Short mmCIF file of C-alpha atoms in Angstrom, two decimals:
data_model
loop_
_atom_site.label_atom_id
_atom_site.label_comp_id
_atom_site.label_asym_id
_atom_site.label_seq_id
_atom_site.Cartn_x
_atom_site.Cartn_y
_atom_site.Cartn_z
CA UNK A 23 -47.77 10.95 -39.67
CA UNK A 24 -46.54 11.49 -43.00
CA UNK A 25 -47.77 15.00 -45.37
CA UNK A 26 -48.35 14.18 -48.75
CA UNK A 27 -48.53 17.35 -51.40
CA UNK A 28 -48.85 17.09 -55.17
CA UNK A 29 -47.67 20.16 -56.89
CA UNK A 30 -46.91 21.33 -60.36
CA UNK A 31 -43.41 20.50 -59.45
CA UNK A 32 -44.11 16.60 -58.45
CA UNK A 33 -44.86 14.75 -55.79
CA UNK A 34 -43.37 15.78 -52.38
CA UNK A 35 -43.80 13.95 -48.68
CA UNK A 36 -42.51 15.12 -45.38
CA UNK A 37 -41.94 12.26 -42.68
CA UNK A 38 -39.01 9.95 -41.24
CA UNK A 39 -36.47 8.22 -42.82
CA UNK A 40 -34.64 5.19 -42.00
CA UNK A 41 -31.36 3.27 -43.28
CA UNK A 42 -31.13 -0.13 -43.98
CA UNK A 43 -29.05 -2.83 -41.88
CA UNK A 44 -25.91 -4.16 -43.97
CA UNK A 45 -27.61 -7.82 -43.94
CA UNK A 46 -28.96 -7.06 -46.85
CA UNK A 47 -25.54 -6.19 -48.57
CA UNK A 48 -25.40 -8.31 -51.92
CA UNK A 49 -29.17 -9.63 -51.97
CA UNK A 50 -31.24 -7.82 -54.43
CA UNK A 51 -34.14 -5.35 -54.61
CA UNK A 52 -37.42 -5.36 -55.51
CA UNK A 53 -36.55 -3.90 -58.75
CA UNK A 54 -34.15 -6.81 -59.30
CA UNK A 55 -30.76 -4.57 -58.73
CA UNK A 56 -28.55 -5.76 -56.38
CA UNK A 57 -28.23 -4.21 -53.29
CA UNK A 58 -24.87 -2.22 -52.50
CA UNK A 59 -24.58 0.03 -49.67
CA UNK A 60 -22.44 2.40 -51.23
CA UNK A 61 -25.54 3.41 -53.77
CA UNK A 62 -27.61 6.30 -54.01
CA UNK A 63 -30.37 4.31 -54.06
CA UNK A 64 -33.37 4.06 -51.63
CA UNK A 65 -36.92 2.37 -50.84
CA UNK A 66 -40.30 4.00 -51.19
CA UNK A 67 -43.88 2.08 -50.81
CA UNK A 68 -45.00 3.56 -54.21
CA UNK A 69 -43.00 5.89 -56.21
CA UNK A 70 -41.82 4.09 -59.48
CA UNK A 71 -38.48 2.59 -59.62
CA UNK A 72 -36.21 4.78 -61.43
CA UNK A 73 -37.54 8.01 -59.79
CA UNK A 74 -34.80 10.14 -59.13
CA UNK A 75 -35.90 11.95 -55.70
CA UNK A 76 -34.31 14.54 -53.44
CA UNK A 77 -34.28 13.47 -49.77
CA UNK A 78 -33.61 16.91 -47.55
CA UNK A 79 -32.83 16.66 -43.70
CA UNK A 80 -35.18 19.15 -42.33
CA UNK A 81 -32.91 19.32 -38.91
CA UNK A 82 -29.79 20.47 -41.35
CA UNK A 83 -30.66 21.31 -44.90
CA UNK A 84 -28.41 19.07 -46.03
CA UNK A 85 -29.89 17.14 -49.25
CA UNK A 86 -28.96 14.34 -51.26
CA UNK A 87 -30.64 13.04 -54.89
CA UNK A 88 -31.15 8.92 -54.91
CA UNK A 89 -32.77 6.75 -57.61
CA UNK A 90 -35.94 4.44 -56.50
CA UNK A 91 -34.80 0.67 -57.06
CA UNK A 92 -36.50 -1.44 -53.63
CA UNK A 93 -40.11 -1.66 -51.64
CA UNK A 94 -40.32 -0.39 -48.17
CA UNK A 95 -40.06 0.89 -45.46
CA UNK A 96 -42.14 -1.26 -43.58
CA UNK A 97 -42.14 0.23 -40.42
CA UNK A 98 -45.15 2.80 -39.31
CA UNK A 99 -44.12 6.67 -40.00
CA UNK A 100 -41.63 6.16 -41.94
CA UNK A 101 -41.55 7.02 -45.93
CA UNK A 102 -38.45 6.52 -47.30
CA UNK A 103 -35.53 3.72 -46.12
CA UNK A 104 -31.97 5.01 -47.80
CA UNK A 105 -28.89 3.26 -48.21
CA UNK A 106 -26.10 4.27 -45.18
CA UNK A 107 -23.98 6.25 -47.05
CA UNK A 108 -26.62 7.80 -48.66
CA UNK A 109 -28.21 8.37 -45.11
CA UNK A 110 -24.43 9.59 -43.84
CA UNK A 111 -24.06 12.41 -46.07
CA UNK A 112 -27.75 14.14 -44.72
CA UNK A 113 -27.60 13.27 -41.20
CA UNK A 114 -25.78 11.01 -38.37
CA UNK A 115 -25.91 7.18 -38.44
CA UNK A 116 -26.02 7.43 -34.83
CA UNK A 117 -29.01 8.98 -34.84
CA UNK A 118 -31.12 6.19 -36.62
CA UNK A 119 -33.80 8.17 -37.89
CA UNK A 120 -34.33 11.83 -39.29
CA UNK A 121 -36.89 13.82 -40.24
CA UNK A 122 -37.11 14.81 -43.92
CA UNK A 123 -38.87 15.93 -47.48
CA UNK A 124 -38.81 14.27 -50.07
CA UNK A 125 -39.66 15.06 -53.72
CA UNK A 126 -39.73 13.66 -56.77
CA UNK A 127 -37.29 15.41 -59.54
CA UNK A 128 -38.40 13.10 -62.39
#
């Protein structure tokens, strides 16, 4: 289950995170952008679009910064879906899903 924290420093989770599939190359986002897998960008259920958040693999400490611009994930324990090479640079596509914190920078 995901752990929520509000700090002086922002809002901060700790859960799973996904990538999406590359069907939905081209289409656009919630926000209205279009979607490009070669993006920093990523889904969350409720931070704002244009959030600028720091996704850190917990398994590796390797951390990336992405902007908010789409809805989702939509699948149970999971908080945050990123784009695939966003996803690539913090952990291995073969691996699906990792476990990471994420928080909010502004």
């Amino acid at each position: 289950m995901p752990v929520l924290s509000r700090s002086r420093d922002g809002y901060k989770e700790v859960g799973k995170a996904s990538f999406y599939a590359n069907k939905f190359q081209g289409r656009l986002t919630a926000s209205g952008a279009v979607f490009d897998q070669n993006a920093k960008t990523a889904a969350h259920k409720k931070l704002s679009f244009g959030s600028k958040v720091k996704v850190t693999n917990l398994t590796n400490g390797k951390s990336i910064m992405v902007i908010i611009n789409d809805r989702g994930p939509f699948v149970k324990g999971r908080i945050i879906d990123l784009l695939r090479s966003a996803f690539s640079l913090i952990g291995s596509l073969d691996s699906g899903v990792i476990k990471v914190r994420i928080e909010v920078v502004r």
